[in-house]
CSV table of C-alpha atoms in Angstrom, one decimal:
chain,number,residue,atom,x,y,z
A,1,UNK,CA,0.0,0.0,0.0
A,2,UNK,CA,1.4,3.4,-1.0
A,3,UNK,CA,2.0,5.8,1.8
A,4,UNK,CA,0.7,9.3,1.7
A,5,UNK,CA,3.3,12.0,1.9
A,6,UNK,CA,3.1,14.2,4.9
A,7,UNK,CA,4.8,17.3,6.2
A,8,UNK,CA,6.2,16.8,9.7
A,9,UNK,CA,6.0,19.7,12.1
A,10,UNK,CA,6.2,20.1,15.8
A,11,UNK,CA,2.4,19.6,15.8
A,12,UNK,CA,0.3,17.0,14.1
A,13,UNK,CA,1.4,15.9,10.6
A,14,UNK,CA,-0.4,17.9,7.8
A,15,UNK,CA,-1.0,16.0,4.5
A,16,UNK,CA,0.3,17.8,1.4
A,17,UNK,CA,-3.1,17.4,-0.1
A,18,UNK,CA,-4.6,19.5,2.6
A,19,UNK,CA,-1.9,22.2,2.2
A,20,UNK,CA,-2.7,22.4,-1.6
A,21,UNK,CA,-6.4,22.8,-0.8
A,22,UNK,CA,-5.6,25.7,1.5
A,23,UNK,CA,-3.3,27.3,-1.1
A,24,UNK,CA,-6.0,26.9,-3.7
A,25,UNK,CA,-8.5,28.5,-1.4
A,26,UNK,CA,-6.2,31.4,-0.7
A,27,UNK,CA,-5.5,31.9,-4.4
A,28,UNK,CA,-9.2,31.9,-5.1
A,29,UNK,CA,-9.8,34.6,-2.4
A,30,UNK,CA,-6.9,36.7,-3.8
A,31,UNK,CA,-8.4,36.6,-7.2
A,32,UNK,CA,-11.7,38.1,-5.9
A,33,UNK,CA,-12.0,41.8,-6.8
A,34,UNK,CA,-12.2,44.4,-4.1
A,35,UNK,CA,-15.8,45.2,-4.9
A,36,UNK,CA,-16.8,41.6,-4.0
A,37,UNK,CA,-16.1,42.3,-0.3
A,38,UNK,CA,-17.9,45.6,-0.4
A,39,UNK,CA,-21.0,44.2,-2.0
A,40,UNK,CA,-21.1,40.9,-0.2
A,41,UNK,CA,-22.1,42.5,3.1
A,42,UNK,CA,-25.0,44.2,1.3
A,43,UNK,CA,-26.9,40.9,1.3
A,44,UNK,CA,-27.2,41.4,5.1
A,45,UNK,CA,-28.4,45.1,4.9
A,46,UNK,CA,-31.8,45.4,6.4
A,47,UNK,CA,-32.2,41.7,6.5
A,48,UNK,CA,-33.2,39.7,9.7
A,49,UNK,CA,-30.8,36.9,8.9
A,50,UNK,CA,-28.3,36.6,11.7
A,51,UNK,CA,-29.3,40.1,13.0
A,52,UNK,CA,-28.7,40.7,16.7
A,53,UNK,CA,-29.9,44.3,17.0
A,54,UNK,CA,-33.0,46.1,15.7
A,55,UNK,CA,-33.3,49.9,15.3
A,56,UNK,CA,-36.8,51.5,15.7
A,57,UNK,CA,-37.3,54.5,13.4
A,58,UNK,CA,-40.5,56.3,12.7
A,59,UNK,CA,-42.6,53.4,13.8
A,60,UNK,CA,-40.8,50.8,11.7
A,61,UNK,CA,-37.9,48.5,12.5
A,62,UNK,CA,-34.6,48.0,10.8
A,63,UNK,CA,-32.5,44.8,11.6
A,64,UNK,CA,-28.7,45.1,11.8
A,65,UNK,CA,-25.6,43.3,12.9
A,66,UNK,CA,-23.5,44.5,15.8
A,67,UNK,CA,-20.2,43.2,14.5
A,68,UNK,CA,-20.4,45.2,11.3
A,69,UNK,CA,-21.6,48.4,13.1
A,70,UNK,CA,-18.9,48.1,15.8
A,71,UNK,CA,-16.2,47.6,13.2
A,72,UNK,CA,-17.3,50.5,11.0
A,73,UNK,CA,-18.4,53.2,13.5
A,74,UNK,CA,-16.6,54.2,16.7
A,75,UNK,CA,-19.7,55.8,18.2
A,76,UNK,CA,-21.6,52.5,17.8
A,77,UNK,CA,-18.6,50.6,19.1
A,78,UNK,CA,-18.7,52.7,22.3
A,79,UNK,CA,-22.5,52.4,22.5
A,80,UNK,CA,-22.6,48.6,22.3
A,81,UNK,CA,-19.5,47.9,24.4
A,82,UNK,CA,-19.9,50.5,27.1
A,83,UNK,CA,-22.1,50.9,30.1
A,84,UNK,CA,-25.0,52.1,28.1
A,85,UNK,CA,-28.6,50.9,27.7
A,86,UNK,CA,-27.9,50.0,24.0
A,87,UNK,CA,-25.3,47.4,25.1
A,88,UNK,CA,-27.9,45.3,26.8
A,89,UNK,CA,-30.9,46.0,24.6
A,90,UNK,CA,-31.9,44.4,21.4
A,91,UNK,CA,-34.4,47.1,20.3
A,92,UNK,CA,-32.8,50.5,20.0
A,93,UNK,CA,-34.8,53.7,19.2
A,94,UNK,CA,-33.3,56.2,16.7
A,95,UNK,CA,-34.3,59.9,16.8
A,96,UNK,CA,-33.5,62.9,14.6
A,97,UNK,CA,-33.2,61.1,11.3
A,98,UNK,CA,-35.7,59.5,8.8
A,99,UNK,CA,-35.8,55.8,8.0
A,100,UNK,CA,-34.5,56.5,4.5
A,101,UNK,CA,-31.6,58.5,5.7
A,102,UNK,CA,-30.6,55.9,8.4
A,103,UNK,CA,-30.8,53.1,5.8
A,104,UNK,CA,-28.5,55.1,3.6
A,105,UNK,CA,-26.2,55.5,6.6
A,106,UNK,CA,-26.3,51.7,7.2
A,107,UNK,CA,-25.6,51.1,3.5
A,108,UNK,CA,-22.4,53.0,3.8
A,109,UNK,CA,-21.4,51.1,6.9
A,110,UNK,CA,-22.1,47.8,5.2
A,111,UNK,CA,-20.7,48.5,1.7
A,112,UNK,CA,-18.4,51.6,2.1
A,113,UNK,CA,-20.4,53.4,-0.6
A,114,UNK,CA,-23.4,55.7,-0.8
A,115,UNK,CA,-25.4,57.3,-3.5
A,116,UNK,CA,-27.7,60.2,-2.4
A,117,UNK,CA,-30.7,60.9,-4.6
A,118,UNK,CA,-30.0,64.7,-4.4
A,119,UNK,CA,-28.7,67.6,-2.5
A,120,UNK,CA,-31.3,67.5,0.2
A,121,UNK,CA,-30.8,63.8,0.8
A,122,UNK,CA,-27.0,64.3,0.9
A,123,UNK,CA,-27.4,67.0,3.6
A,124,UNK,CA,-29.6,64.7,5.7
A,125,UNK,CA,-27.0,61.9,5.4
A,126,UNK,CA,-24.3,64.4,6.3
A,127,UNK,CA,-26.2,65.3,9.5
A,128,UNK,CA,-26.5,61.6,10.3
A,129,UNK,CA,-22.8,61.0,9.7
A,130,UNK,CA,-21.9,63.9,12.0
A,131,UNK,CA,-24.3,62.5,14.6
A,132,UNK,CA,-22.3,59.1,14.6
A,133,UNK,CA,-18.9,60.8,13.9
A,134,UNK,CA,-18.3,59.0,10.6
A,135,UNK,CA,-16.1,61.7,9.1
A,136,UNK,CA,-15.3,60.0,5.8
A,137,UNK,CA,-19.0,59.7,5.0
A,138,UNK,CA,-19.5,63.4,6.0
A,139,UNK,CA,-16.7,64.4,3.5
A,140,UNK,CA,-18.3,62.3,0.8
A,141,UNK,CA,-21.6,64.1,1.3
A,142,UNK,CA,-19.8,67.4,1.2
A,143,UNK,CA,-18.2,66.6,-2.1
A,144,UNK,CA,-21.5,65.4,-3.5
A,145,UNK,CA,-23.3,68.6,-2.6
A,146,UNK,CA,-20.4,70.8,-4.0
A,147,UNK,CA,-20.3,68.8,-7.2
A,148,UNK,CA,-24.0,69.0,-7.7
A,149,UNK,CA,-24.1,72.8,-7.2
A,150,UNK,CA,-21.1,73.4,-9.4
A,151,UNK,CA,-22.6,71.6,-12.3
A,152,UNK,CA,-25.8,73.6,-12.2
A,153,UNK,CA,-26.2,76.3,-14.9
A,154,UNK,CA,-27.2,79.9,-13.9
A,155,UNK,CA,-30.8,79.5,-15.0
A,156,UNK,CA,-31.3,76.4,-12.8
A,157,UNK,CA,-29.7,78.1,-9.8
A,158,UNK,CA,-32.1,81.1,-10.2
A,159,UNK,CA,-35.1,78.9,-10.4
A,160,UNK,CA,-34.4,76.1,-7.9
A,161,UNK,CA,-36.3,75.9,-4.7
A,162,UNK,CA,-33.3,74.8,-2.6
A,163,UNK,CA,-32.5,77.3,0.2
A,164,UNK,CA,-28.7,77.8,-0.1
A,165,UNK,CA,-28.6,80.0,3.0
A,166,UNK,CA,-30.3,77.3,5.1
A,167,UNK,CA,-27.9,74.8,3.7
A,168,UNK,CA,-25.0,77.1,4.8
A,169,UNK,CA,-26.4,77.3,8.3
A,170,UNK,CA,-26.9,73.6,8.6
A,171,UNK,CA,-23.3,73.0,7.4
A,172,UNK,CA,-22.0,75.3,10.0
A,173,UNK,CA,-24.1,73.8,12.8
A,174,UNK,CA,-22.9,70.3,12.0
A,175,UNK,CA,-19.3,71.3,11.8
A,176,UNK,CA,-18.9,70.8,8.0
A,177,UNK,CA,-16.2,73.5,7.7
A,178,UNK,CA,-15.3,72.6,4.1
A,179,UNK,CA,-18.9,72.8,2.9
A,180,UNK,CA,-19.8,76.0,4.8
A,181,UNK,CA,-16.7,77.8,3.5
A,182,UNK,CA,-17.4,76.7,0.0
A,183,UNK,CA,-21.1,77.7,0.2
A,184,UNK,CA,-20.2,81.2,1.4
A,185,UNK,CA,-17.9,81.6,-1.6
A,186,UNK,CA,-20.5,80.1,-3.9
A,187,UNK,CA,-23.1,82.7,-2.8
A,188,UNK,CA,-20.5,85.5,-3.3
A,189,UNK,CA,-19.5,84.4,-6.8
A,190,UNK,CA,-23.2,84.1,-7.8
A,191,UNK,CA,-24.2,87.3,-6.1
A,192,UNK,CA,-26.7,88.6,-8.7
A,193,UNK,CA,-28.7,85.3,-8.4
A,194,UNK,CA,-28.7,84.8,-4.7
A,195,UNK,CA,-29.1,88.5,-3.7
A,196,UNK,CA,-32.5,88.4,-5.3
A,197,UNK,CA,-33.8,85.5,-3.2
A,198,UNK,CA,-35.6,86.3,0.1
A,199,UNK,CA,-33.4,83.9,2.1
A,200,UNK,CA,-30.4,86.2,1.3
A,201,UNK,CA,-31.6,88.4,4.1
A,202,UNK,CA,-31.1,85.5,6.6
A,203,UNK,CA,-27.3,85.8,6.3
A,204,UNK,CA,-25.6,87.0,9.5
A,205,UNK,CA,-23.8,90.3,9.6
A,206,UNK,CA,-20.5,88.6,9.3
A,207,UNK,CA,-21.6,86.4,6.4
A,208,UNK,CA,-23.2,89.4,4.6
A,209,UNK,CA,-20.0,91.3,5.0
A,210,UNK,CA,-17.9,88.5,3.5
A,211,UNK,CA,-20.3,88.1,0.6
A,212,UNK,CA,-20.3,91.9,-0.2
A,213,UNK,CA,-16.5,91.9,0.0
A,214,UNK,CA,-16.0,89.0,-2.3
A,215,UNK,CA,-19.1,89.3,-4.5
A,216,UNK,CA,-19.0,88.8,-8.2
A,217,UNK,CA,-19.6,90.9,-10.2
A,218,UNK,CA,-18.2,93.5,-8.0
A,219,UNK,CA,-19.5,97.1,-7.7
A,220,UNK,CA,-16.5,98.4,-9.5
A,221,UNK,CA,-17.0,95.9,-12.4
A,222,UNK,CA,-20.7,96.9,-12.7
A,223,UNK,CA,-19.8,100.6,-12.7
A,224,UNK,CA,-17.2,100.1,-15.4
A,225,UNK,CA,-19.6,98.0,-17.4
A,226,UNK,CA,-22.3,100.7,-17.2
A,227,UNK,CA,-19.9,103.4,-18.3
A,228,UNK,CA,-18.8,101.2,-21.2
A,229,UNK,CA,-22.3,100.5,-22.4
A,230,UNK,CA,-23.1,104.2,-22.1
A,231,UNK,CA,-20.0,105.0,-24.2
A,232,UNK,CA,-20.7,102.6,-27.0
A,233,UNK,CA,-24.3,103.9,-27.3
A,234,UNK,CA,-23.2,107.5,-27.3
A,235,UNK,CA,-22.4,109.5,-30.4
A,236,UNK,CA,-18.8,109.4,-29.6
A,237,UNK,CA,-18.6,105.8,-30.6
A,238,UNK,CA,-19.6,105.5,-34.3
A,239,UNK,CA,-19.3,102.5,-36.6
A,240,UNK,CA,-16.2,103.2,-38.8
A,241,UNK,CA,-17.2,100.7,-41.4
A,242,UNK,CA,-20.5,102.5,-42.2
């Protein structure tokens, strides 16, 4: 009878066949793309399978998994591991955010990605991220809002119902310094549009002073433009070709 080759160690002998299986398994795992690990956890998002905690939001429940939450969010890690009510409770109420926003927040924790439907939704998600101190998600929401506003043409900015000043105040209140600074410059560089909106009057004295100082077009530019238009329409400027 042929003997099976084995590898001798200081522990129990390990057959070469088993080692090859382990190597094949590791090779298979190494070949998996990075997105596989990000999307595989999505199968557990808002699913009761293996869930060990349930969030209660706006009269509905959302199942979740403590291990994922603890690994991805320091606030939840402290909440579930400390001497808090949440550490011993299965049903945890959530206040201050909508169910849709909280599900988007959980989607980020489970998949490391998020896709807000619009600026308002991104701001709600930013507030939730600030509440749970997930700074990377907060920066993602900031970038999304900035990108969306930058891509808007002037006509759309003038006609949209979104309150930019209210967005600015929320950004400041929730410590989004990057977004609040950018919004203040955005209001200043689109002065003629936003100065005509009623919410422009809600700017603080300091904010109004900054906007007036950095506004575009500036008063000097408008004055020079008016003088130029007056000049070309005067008799002093005649068409040489005619």
